[in-house]
Short mmCIF file of C-alpha atoms in Angstrom, two decimals:
data_model
loop_
_atom_site.label_atom_id
_atom_site.label_comp_id
_atom_site.label_asym_id
_atom_site.label_seq_id
_atom_site.Cartn_x
_atom_site.Cartn_y
_atom_site.Cartn_z
CA MET A 1 -61.06 12.51 101.11
CA ALA A 2 -57.73 10.54 101.31
CA ALA A 3 -55.92 10.17 104.60
CA PRO A 4 -53.41 12.87 105.19
CA ALA A 5 -50.11 12.41 102.96
CA ASN A 6 -47.93 13.55 105.76
CA ARG A 7 -48.63 10.77 108.08
CA ARG A 8 -46.67 7.52 108.39
CA ARG A 9 -48.18 4.20 107.70
CA ARG A 10 -50.52 3.19 110.41
CA SER A 11 -50.87 -0.41 111.58
CA PRO A 12 -54.41 -2.07 112.00
CA ARG A 13 -55.94 -0.68 115.07
CA ALA A 14 -59.06 -2.58 116.07
CA GLY A 15 -57.55 -5.20 118.13
CA PRO A 16 -58.04 -9.11 118.44
CA PRO A 17 -61.44 -10.70 117.58
CA ALA A 18 -64.35 -10.00 119.66
CA ALA A 19 -66.90 -12.73 119.49
CA GLU A 20 -70.70 -12.31 119.93
CA PRO A 21 -71.97 -12.27 123.35
CA PRO A 22 -74.20 -15.31 124.27
CA ALA A 23 -77.98 -14.37 124.21
CA GLY A 24 -79.11 -12.90 127.60
CA ARG A 25 -75.58 -11.87 128.80
CA SER A 26 -75.79 -8.31 128.14
CA ALA A 27 -78.04 -5.28 128.00
CA MET A 28 -78.25 -2.37 125.67
CA THR A 29 -76.81 0.96 126.89
CA GLY A 30 -76.20 3.97 124.58
CA THR A 31 -74.48 2.92 121.34
CA GLY A 32 -73.10 -0.45 122.87
CA ARG A 33 -73.68 -3.31 124.91
CA ARG A 34 -73.23 -3.33 128.71
CA PRO A 35 -72.48 -6.91 129.76
CA ALA A 36 -73.82 -7.94 132.95
CA GLY A 37 -71.18 -7.40 135.78
CA VAL A 38 -68.95 -5.08 133.87
CA THR A 39 -68.43 -1.19 133.94
CA VAL A 40 -66.81 0.77 131.39
CA ARG A 41 -65.32 3.80 132.92
CA PRO A 42 -62.36 6.19 131.88
CA MET A 43 -58.92 4.88 131.68
CA THR A 44 -56.35 5.98 134.38
CA GLY A 45 -52.71 5.57 135.02
CA ALA A 46 -53.43 2.99 137.57
CA ASP A 47 -54.79 0.68 134.64
CA ALA A 48 -51.32 0.95 132.91
CA ALA A 49 -50.21 -2.54 133.67
CA GLN A 50 -53.38 -4.30 132.67
CA VAL A 51 -53.93 -2.20 129.68
CA LEU A 52 -50.42 -3.08 128.33
CA ALA A 53 -50.87 -6.73 129.16
CA ILE A 54 -54.12 -7.01 127.19
CA TYR A 55 -52.50 -4.94 124.33
CA GLN A 56 -49.60 -7.47 124.16
CA ALA A 57 -51.90 -10.47 124.22
CA GLY A 58 -53.77 -9.06 121.28
CA LEU A 59 -50.55 -8.67 119.44
CA ASP A 60 -49.37 -12.08 120.21
CA GLY A 61 -52.58 -13.41 118.49
CA GLY A 62 -51.21 -12.21 115.31
CA GLU A 63 -54.38 -10.60 113.91
CA ALA A 64 -54.68 -7.24 115.68
CA SER A 65 -51.82 -5.10 114.34
CA PHE A 66 -48.41 -4.88 112.43
CA GLU A 67 -46.99 -4.08 115.76
CA THR A 68 -45.34 -7.01 117.66
CA ARG A 69 -44.55 -5.22 120.94
CA ALA A 70 -46.94 -3.11 123.12
CA PRO A 71 -45.32 0.46 123.77
CA ALA A 72 -44.06 1.82 127.00
CA TRP A 73 -46.87 3.45 129.11
CA GLU A 74 -45.15 6.73 128.51
CA VAL A 75 -45.49 6.43 124.77
CA PHE A 76 -49.14 5.04 124.99
CA ASP A 77 -50.09 7.88 127.29
CA ALA A 78 -48.67 10.59 124.97
CA THR A 79 -50.31 9.47 121.77
CA ARG A 80 -53.73 8.55 122.89
CA LEU A 81 -56.37 11.37 123.39
CA PRO A 82 -57.14 11.83 127.06
CA GLY A 83 -60.86 12.18 126.52
CA HIS A 84 -61.21 9.09 124.61
CA ARG A 85 -59.59 6.22 126.69
CA HIS A 86 -61.91 3.74 128.24
CA VAL A 87 -61.50 0.59 130.29
CA ALA A 88 -64.08 -2.21 130.89
CA VAL A 89 -63.81 -3.58 134.40
CA ASP A 90 -65.18 -6.54 136.06
CA ASP A 91 -67.41 -5.39 138.80
CA ALA A 92 -66.61 -8.14 141.18
CA SER A 93 -62.77 -8.38 140.70
CA GLY A 94 -61.84 -5.07 139.57
CA GLU A 95 -60.00 -6.67 136.74
CA VAL A 96 -59.70 -4.62 133.60
CA LEU A 97 -61.11 -6.78 130.77
CA GLY A 98 -60.55 -4.55 127.68
CA TRP A 99 -59.75 -1.02 126.70
CA ALA A 100 -60.50 1.25 123.76
CA ALA A 101 -58.62 4.56 122.97
CA ALA A 102 -58.25 6.95 120.05
CA CYS A 103 -55.39 9.14 118.71
CA ALA A 104 -55.36 12.07 116.10
CA VAL A 105 -54.59 11.20 112.54
CA SER A 106 -52.93 14.54 111.76
CA ASP A 107 -51.99 17.97 113.35
CA ARG A 108 -53.47 19.68 110.61
CA CYS A 109 -56.47 21.46 111.65
CA VAL A 110 -58.63 20.28 108.63
CA TYR A 111 -58.40 16.74 110.30
CA GLN A 112 -59.27 18.01 113.98
CA GLY A 113 -62.49 15.97 113.79
CA VAL A 114 -60.88 12.66 112.58
CA VAL A 115 -59.44 10.09 114.88
CA GLU A 116 -58.19 6.62 114.61
CA HIS A 117 -59.19 4.16 117.33
CA SER A 118 -58.07 0.63 118.95
CA VAL A 119 -60.19 -1.79 120.79
CA TYR A 120 -58.56 -4.69 122.69
CA VAL A 121 -60.23 -7.31 124.73
CA ALA A 122 -58.51 -9.94 127.29
CA PRO A 123 -58.66 -13.33 125.80
CA ALA A 124 -60.65 -14.60 128.80
CA ALA A 125 -63.00 -11.91 128.42
CA ARG A 126 -64.03 -12.36 124.64
CA GLY A 127 -67.45 -13.39 123.97
CA ARG A 128 -69.10 -11.28 126.70
CA GLY A 129 -69.93 -8.16 124.79
CA VAL A 130 -67.06 -6.15 126.30
CA GLY A 131 -65.71 -4.97 122.76
CA ALA A 132 -69.20 -3.68 121.81
CA ALA A 133 -69.66 -1.87 125.18
CA LEU A 134 -65.98 -0.21 124.92
CA LEU A 135 -66.81 0.74 121.26
CA GLY A 136 -70.08 2.22 122.23
CA ALA A 137 -68.26 4.23 124.81
CA LEU A 138 -65.66 5.46 122.40
CA ILE A 139 -68.49 6.53 120.01
CA SER A 140 -70.30 8.45 122.85
CA SER A 141 -67.21 10.34 123.94
CA THR A 142 -66.08 11.27 120.39
CA GLU A 143 -69.52 12.43 119.52
CA ALA A 144 -69.68 14.44 122.64
CA ALA A 145 -66.50 16.21 121.75
CA GLY A 146 -67.48 17.00 118.03
CA ILE A 147 -65.35 14.39 116.29
CA TRP A 148 -67.02 13.65 113.03
CA THR A 149 -64.95 10.66 111.84
CA ILE A 150 -63.67 7.42 113.68
CA GLN A 151 -61.42 5.24 111.40
CA SER A 152 -59.45 2.12 111.75
CA GLY A 153 -57.58 -0.45 109.95
CA ILE A 154 -58.29 -4.13 110.40
CA PHE A 155 -56.70 -7.30 108.95
CA PRO A 156 -59.25 -9.22 106.56
CA GLY A 157 -58.73 -12.18 108.73
CA ASN A 158 -60.12 -10.57 111.69
CA ALA A 159 -63.59 -11.34 110.88
CA ALA A 160 -65.08 -10.88 114.39
CA SER A 161 -63.70 -7.32 114.59
CA LEU A 162 -65.05 -6.56 111.13
CA ARG A 163 -68.53 -7.68 112.27
CA LEU A 164 -68.35 -5.75 115.50
CA HIS A 165 -67.42 -2.60 113.56
CA GLU A 166 -70.22 -3.06 111.09
CA ARG A 167 -72.73 -3.52 113.78
CA ALA A 168 -71.59 -0.12 115.33
CA GLY A 169 -71.96 1.77 112.06
CA PHE A 170 -68.62 1.55 110.40
CA ARG A 171 -68.41 1.20 106.74
CA VAL A 172 -65.62 -0.40 104.50
CA VAL A 173 -63.95 2.40 102.79
CA GLY A 174 -61.59 -0.01 100.88
CA ILE A 175 -58.78 -2.37 101.04
CA ARG A 176 -55.27 -1.21 101.18
CA GLU A 177 -53.46 -4.02 99.50
CA ARG A 178 -50.04 -5.49 100.63
CA LEU A 179 -49.66 -2.55 102.89
CA GLY A 180 -46.87 -3.99 105.03
CA ARG A 181 -45.06 -7.19 106.07
CA HIS A 182 -46.16 -9.01 109.25
CA HIS A 183 -44.32 -11.98 110.42
CA GLY A 184 -42.71 -12.51 107.11
CA ARG A 185 -45.77 -11.97 104.74
CA TRP A 186 -47.54 -9.17 103.01
CA ARG A 187 -50.70 -8.16 104.70
CA ASP A 188 -53.78 -6.29 103.31
CA VAL A 189 -55.70 -4.00 105.41
CA VAL A 190 -59.43 -2.97 105.45
CA LEU A 191 -59.89 0.58 106.07
CA LEU A 192 -63.07 1.35 107.98
CA GLU A 193 -64.71 4.66 108.97
CA ARG A 194 -67.76 5.88 111.10
CA ARG A 195 -69.02 9.16 110.05
CA SER A 196 -71.09 10.99 112.74
CA ALA A 197 -74.69 12.04 111.93
CA ARG A 198 -74.33 14.69 114.46
CA ALA A 199 -70.78 16.29 114.29
CA GLY A 200 -69.60 18.18 111.36
CA THR A 201 -72.95 18.31 109.52
CA ASP A 202 -73.33 21.99 109.40
#
């Protein structure tokens, strides 16, 4: 089924590249990886400054989104679903290493089980499995809430993010060609989705 026609064009949401963790640096937990010394927990307002700084760093890299400026926390807070916001935190320092969040794709009831998500990892934390851990936490929370589809748009050049999502069970639905201009050039967007095997199967 096509995305709802009454929604505005969305930017790619999957965030900056998240490289593969080195062997032996992470352990499996649930649907994602839990890197050693890292805890994934619910996002709170106290995380706002670090979350938005990581967001802006991802945007500055040029492969995360059509957006160029992170929103104010009030806008971020109003548009992300409260039950599906997660941060990865360094156990030793308490520093936020990355975040994942989801927003509704439509206010129509038929799409109540469909969300669009973002995953962003701080540049210094990439390659540790943080992105996989965050994506796993998001999948777990959406499954528990009965959400049946998670979708995202990713620039074709963001190969690491595409691989991360493929490993997490996302499939490529198609490529939206020349969807929008970004830094003066037209960009394609790869549309991906993960359909739950538990929710919405009745």
